């Protein structure tokens, strides 16, 4: 509040009217404040006035003066202000009041109880509203932070991706490509299993190796990545299809840096009779990264083209 009254003005005036009625004498008013923890030093001058010139000051003057003093310091006298309200709202000994003041005192105490309850309700509603606003702000900030984290991740992936083009060792470059694309899938929340290897049951060692396995829309896709000098041939496509054909409900993704031969594209189209199979150029990932395209949606579009249009190699 901007004024000196840390009791709201309406409540302040009610308290000024009530405390004198609850106490028969001026001295009893001072005792009432003292019982609420108000230090004697705060009203010592009033106490002296009562001793020297009691007729110059009323119970209401005493009450108003002390309340103004404890109301001017929001922190120091917070406990005393609360205790005063507690003593007033819990007051039941109305028989100790002057007989003519009893009904008026009961009415004022009830009014103060009502005001406090209403203000408490507004305070609770305000707090609930503020809590809801703070929750929304926090949720919004979390979303903003998550977007920024994703953006930072993609920026790092972009740098790692571009660095592959300066790597001269083909084997090392191929393994790094698997790592970079794996991180790329994860950045979009796509479940990834990298460098899957299947060993023989009779100690034959590794009998099958798959560059990656991803899950999107509850479907499993086996991913093959190739960085060759020449375009991918139909034999490379058939080899990957072989891994998919004997697995129920498996689907395939092929990623090539060097493009595909016409026979490779034809082999992929033939496979669409029994499998879902899509083909990517590495150049597509460059464009996706540069334009900040949502990869899962891009992939879904290619999958639809493969299923509906029988085109596994559509460039979106």
XYZ file of C-alpha atoms in Angstrom:
316
model
C 0.000 0.000 0.000
C 1.179 3.506 -0.769
C -0.105 5.289 2.379
C 0.975 4.858 5.992
C -1.830 2.456 6.828
C -0.692 -1.127 6.688
C -4.049 -1.974 8.138
C -6.409 -1.076 5.251
C -8.220 2.215 6.099
C -11.625 0.568 6.633
C -10.145 -2.030 8.982
C -8.062 0.634 10.740
C -11.149 2.696 11.571
C -13.024 -0.351 12.834
C -10.166 -1.230 15.185
C -10.049 2.347 16.494
C -13.768 2.104 17.320
C -13.593 -1.402 18.801
C -10.637 -1.520 21.212
C -12.018 1.324 23.434
C -15.307 -0.563 23.768
C -13.551 -3.776 24.802
C -11.736 -1.973 27.609
C -13.477 0.037 30.316
C -10.615 2.371 31.151
C -7.886 4.288 29.361
C -5.264 2.352 31.303
C -6.914 -0.896 30.202
C -6.523 0.225 26.568
C -2.755 0.579 27.124
C -2.716 -2.843 28.794
C -4.566 -4.306 25.767
C -1.839 -3.021 23.433
C 0.891 -4.180 25.801
C -0.648 -7.654 25.857
C -0.383 -7.742 22.059
C 3.357 -7.129 22.301
C 3.412 -3.371 21.659
C 6.428 -2.051 23.573
C 5.854 0.522 26.330
C 8.368 2.903 24.761
C 5.994 3.355 21.829
C 3.272 4.863 24.009
C 5.259 6.114 27.028
C 4.236 9.705 26.294
C 0.572 8.711 26.322
C 1.046 6.939 29.629
C 2.550 10.103 31.144
C -0.317 12.183 29.792
C -2.759 9.866 31.569
C -0.891 10.449 34.805
C -0.632 14.228 34.512
C -3.704 15.270 32.517
C -6.064 12.280 31.986
C -8.985 14.415 30.793
C -6.973 15.751 27.815
C -6.983 12.418 26.025
C -9.683 9.830 25.294
C -9.571 6.069 24.835
C -10.130 6.648 21.122
C -7.221 9.136 20.937
C -4.936 6.631 22.648
C -6.017 3.837 20.336
C -5.680 5.875 17.133
C -2.245 7.254 18.084
C -0.769 3.854 18.925
C -2.268 2.234 15.811
C -0.820 4.969 13.587
C 2.609 4.401 15.132
C 2.637 0.638 14.669
C 1.176 1.052 11.200
C 4.062 3.224 10.012
C 6.595 0.376 10.122
C 5.471 -2.533 7.939
C 8.110 -4.994 9.159
C 8.939 -4.073 12.737
C 5.384 -4.230 14.092
C 3.911 -6.877 11.818
C 3.663 -9.418 14.637
C 1.966 -6.886 16.949
C -0.596 -5.929 14.283
C -1.449 -9.565 13.739
C -1.709 -10.199 17.481
C -4.056 -7.248 17.922
C -6.389 -8.677 15.270
C -6.198 -12.095 16.895
C -7.097 -10.657 20.340
C -10.021 -8.688 18.860
C -11.510 -11.462 16.684
C -11.190 -14.046 19.495
C -12.598 -11.703 22.188
C -15.558 -13.266 24.027
C -15.566 -11.611 27.467
C -18.111 -8.948 26.503
C -19.492 -9.004 30.061
C -16.359 -7.085 31.107
C -17.310 -4.197 28.799
C -19.543 -1.345 29.922
C -23.107 -2.603 29.741
C -24.139 0.020 27.191
C -21.130 -0.897 25.009
C -21.594 -4.687 24.900
C -23.896 -5.000 21.880
C -21.975 -2.386 19.906
C -18.691 -4.157 20.769
C -20.109 -7.511 19.617
C -21.254 -5.936 16.355
C -17.868 -4.307 15.692
C -15.970 -7.524 16.472
C -18.258 -9.412 14.066
C -17.709 -6.728 11.427
C -13.929 -6.973 11.841
C -14.149 -10.772 11.535
C -16.162 -10.329 8.349
C -13.734 -7.777 6.876
C -10.759 -9.998 7.662
C -12.444 -13.048 6.097
C -13.327 -11.104 2.946
C -9.851 -9.642 2.657
C -8.319 -13.055 3.304
C -10.491 -14.471 0.511
C -9.364 -11.747 -1.870
C -5.792 -12.321 -0.760
C -6.105 -16.053 -1.412
C -7.691 -15.421 -4.810
C -4.963 -12.941 -5.626
C -2.292 -15.401 -4.490
C -3.898 -18.186 -6.534
C -4.022 -15.897 -9.567
C -0.402 -14.876 -9.031
C 0.590 -18.533 -8.577
C -1.203 -19.420 -11.811
C 0.471 -16.524 -13.623
C 3.858 -17.537 -12.221
C 3.221 -21.125 -13.294
C 2.338 -19.981 -16.812
C 5.414 -17.747 -16.897
C 7.548 -20.653 -15.757
C 6.005 -22.989 -18.340
C 6.519 -20.357 -21.042
C 10.108 -19.766 -19.930
C 10.740 -23.522 -19.898
C 9.455 -23.704 -23.475
C 11.653 -20.771 -24.485
C 14.652 -22.378 -22.773
C 13.908 -25.706 -24.451
C 13.686 -24.026 -27.859
C 16.986 -22.275 -27.210
C 18.638 -25.515 -26.038
C 17.405 -27.261 -29.172
C 18.629 -24.380 -31.307
C 22.040 -24.535 -29.623
C 22.174 -28.302 -30.165
C 21.303 -27.946 -33.842
C 23.899 -25.198 -34.253
C 26.543 -27.500 -32.801
C 25.349 -30.385 -34.986
C 25.508 -28.102 -38.011
C 29.166 -27.271 -37.270
C 29.987 -30.958 -36.732
C 28.163 -31.846 -39.932
C 30.043 -29.312 -42.054
C 33.353 -30.420 -40.573
C 32.770 -33.867 -42.131
C 33.409 -32.477 -45.599
C 37.022 -31.733 -44.668
C 37.673 -35.260 -43.370
C 39.756 -37.220 -45.903
C 39.671 -40.617 -44.190
C 36.568 -42.372 -45.661
C 36.124 -44.826 -42.777
C 36.491 -42.161 -40.101
C 34.204 -39.846 -42.034
C 31.529 -42.545 -42.297
C 31.618 -43.252 -38.547
C 31.478 -39.543 -37.744
C 28.476 -39.191 -40.051
C 26.645 -41.859 -38.047
C 27.344 -39.960 -34.809
C 26.309 -36.582 -36.209
C 23.052 -37.876 -37.716
C 22.338 -39.807 -34.517
C 22.658 -36.569 -32.525
C 20.494 -34.850 -35.125
C 17.698 -37.396 -34.680
C 17.912 -37.077 -30.884
C 17.642 -33.282 -31.095
C 14.168 -33.789 -32.571
C 13.157 -36.316 -29.939
C 13.491 -39.309 -32.242
C 14.462 -42.486 -30.411
C 17.792 -43.726 -31.713
C 19.834 -46.899 -31.412
C 23.232 -46.315 -32.966
C 25.535 -48.803 -34.666
C 23.400 -51.915 -34.058
C 25.316 -55.173 -34.296
C 23.953 -58.717 -34.259
C 26.243 -61.584 -33.361
C 25.899 -65.249 -34.272
C 24.526 -67.711 -31.762
C 27.389 -70.152 -32.367
C 30.275 -67.757 -31.817
C 30.474 -66.499 -35.406
C 31.054 -62.917 -34.182
C 29.295 -59.987 -35.823
C 27.053 -61.301 -38.592
C 25.056 -58.132 -39.181
C 25.761 -54.436 -38.635
C 23.265 -51.602 -39.061
C 24.291 -47.962 -38.935
C 21.276 -46.914 -36.901
C 17.717 -47.699 -35.870
C 15.165 -44.967 -35.214
C 11.551 -44.944 -34.089
C 9.031 -42.423 -35.357
C 5.260 -42.614 -34.919
C 5.728 -46.012 -33.244
C 7.354 -47.443 -36.382
C 10.875 -48.878 -36.524
C 13.188 -47.723 -39.334
C 16.558 -49.280 -40.103
C 18.958 -46.596 -41.277
C 21.867 -47.106 -43.654
C 24.330 -44.256 -44.322
C 26.871 -44.253 -47.143
C 29.513 -41.696 -48.068
C 30.961 -43.052 -51.303
C 32.733 -41.577 -54.268
C 30.216 -43.000 -56.716
C 26.388 -43.023 -56.599
C 24.740 -45.782 -54.573
C 23.998 -48.834 -56.748
C 21.113 -51.287 -56.606
C 23.355 -53.824 -54.838
C 23.722 -51.420 -51.855
C 19.958 -50.943 -51.767
C 19.277 -54.695 -51.997
C 21.736 -55.321 -49.183
C 19.840 -52.927 -46.897
C 16.484 -54.313 -48.017
C 17.729 -57.761 -47.061
C 18.071 -56.628 -43.456
C 14.481 -55.368 -43.486
C 12.696 -58.166 -45.350
C 13.062 -60.822 -42.667
C 11.937 -58.497 -39.855
C 8.208 -58.049 -39.316
C 6.936 -54.496 -39.747
C 10.443 -53.085 -40.261
C 10.957 -50.111 -42.556
C 14.019 -48.643 -44.213
C 15.846 -45.337 -44.674
C 18.869 -44.915 -46.895
C 21.109 -41.816 -46.702
C 23.684 -41.205 -49.422
C 26.231 -38.420 -49.914
C 26.812 -39.293 -53.559
C 23.252 -39.799 -54.829
C 21.781 -42.951 -56.397
C 21.970 -44.741 -59.716
C 18.718 -45.233 -61.678
C 18.890 -48.945 -60.897
C 19.109 -48.188 -57.148
C 16.003 -45.988 -57.317
C 14.197 -48.679 -59.336
C 15.116 -51.310 -56.718
C 13.729 -49.078 -53.960
C 10.475 -48.554 -55.889
C 10.061 -52.298 -56.376
C 10.449 -52.836 -52.632
C 7.492 -50.548 -51.871
C 5.172 -53.442 -52.706
C 6.039 -55.041 -49.377
C 8.104 -52.440 -47.468
C 8.150 -48.740 -46.641
C 11.468 -47.424 -47.880
C 12.691 -43.817 -48.257
C 15.895 -42.408 -49.720
C 17.752 -39.268 -48.653
C 20.579 -37.271 -50.104
C 23.027 -35.801 -47.648
C 22.358 -32.558 -49.478
C 18.815 -32.699 -48.113
C 20.165 -32.585 -44.567
C 22.214 -29.523 -45.472
C 19.038 -27.789 -46.659
C 17.045 -28.950 -43.632
C 19.709 -27.586 -41.303
C 20.083 -24.300 -43.151
C 16.332 -23.634 -43.355
C 15.735 -24.986 -39.829
C 13.041 -27.350 -41.116
C 11.321 -29.653 -38.647
C 12.898 -32.993 -39.512
C 10.154 -35.348 -38.222
C 7.570 -33.543 -40.363
C 9.914 -33.639 -43.342
C 10.421 -37.382 -42.844
C 6.668 -37.968 -42.507
C 6.153 -36.189 -45.816
C 8.693 -38.434 -47.545
C 7.111 -41.525 -45.990
C 3.689 -40.468 -47.320
C 5.178 -39.964 -50.779
C 6.696 -43.449 -50.648
C 3.425 -45.087 -49.551
C 0.883 -43.065 -51.559
C 2.851 -42.001 -54.638
C 5.160 -45.028 -54.732
C 8.070 -42.596 -54.797
C 10.833 -43.421 -52.280
C 13.119 -40.645 -53.519
C 10.881 -37.569 -53.589
C 12.705 -34.322 -52.845
C 10.416 -32.190 -50.697
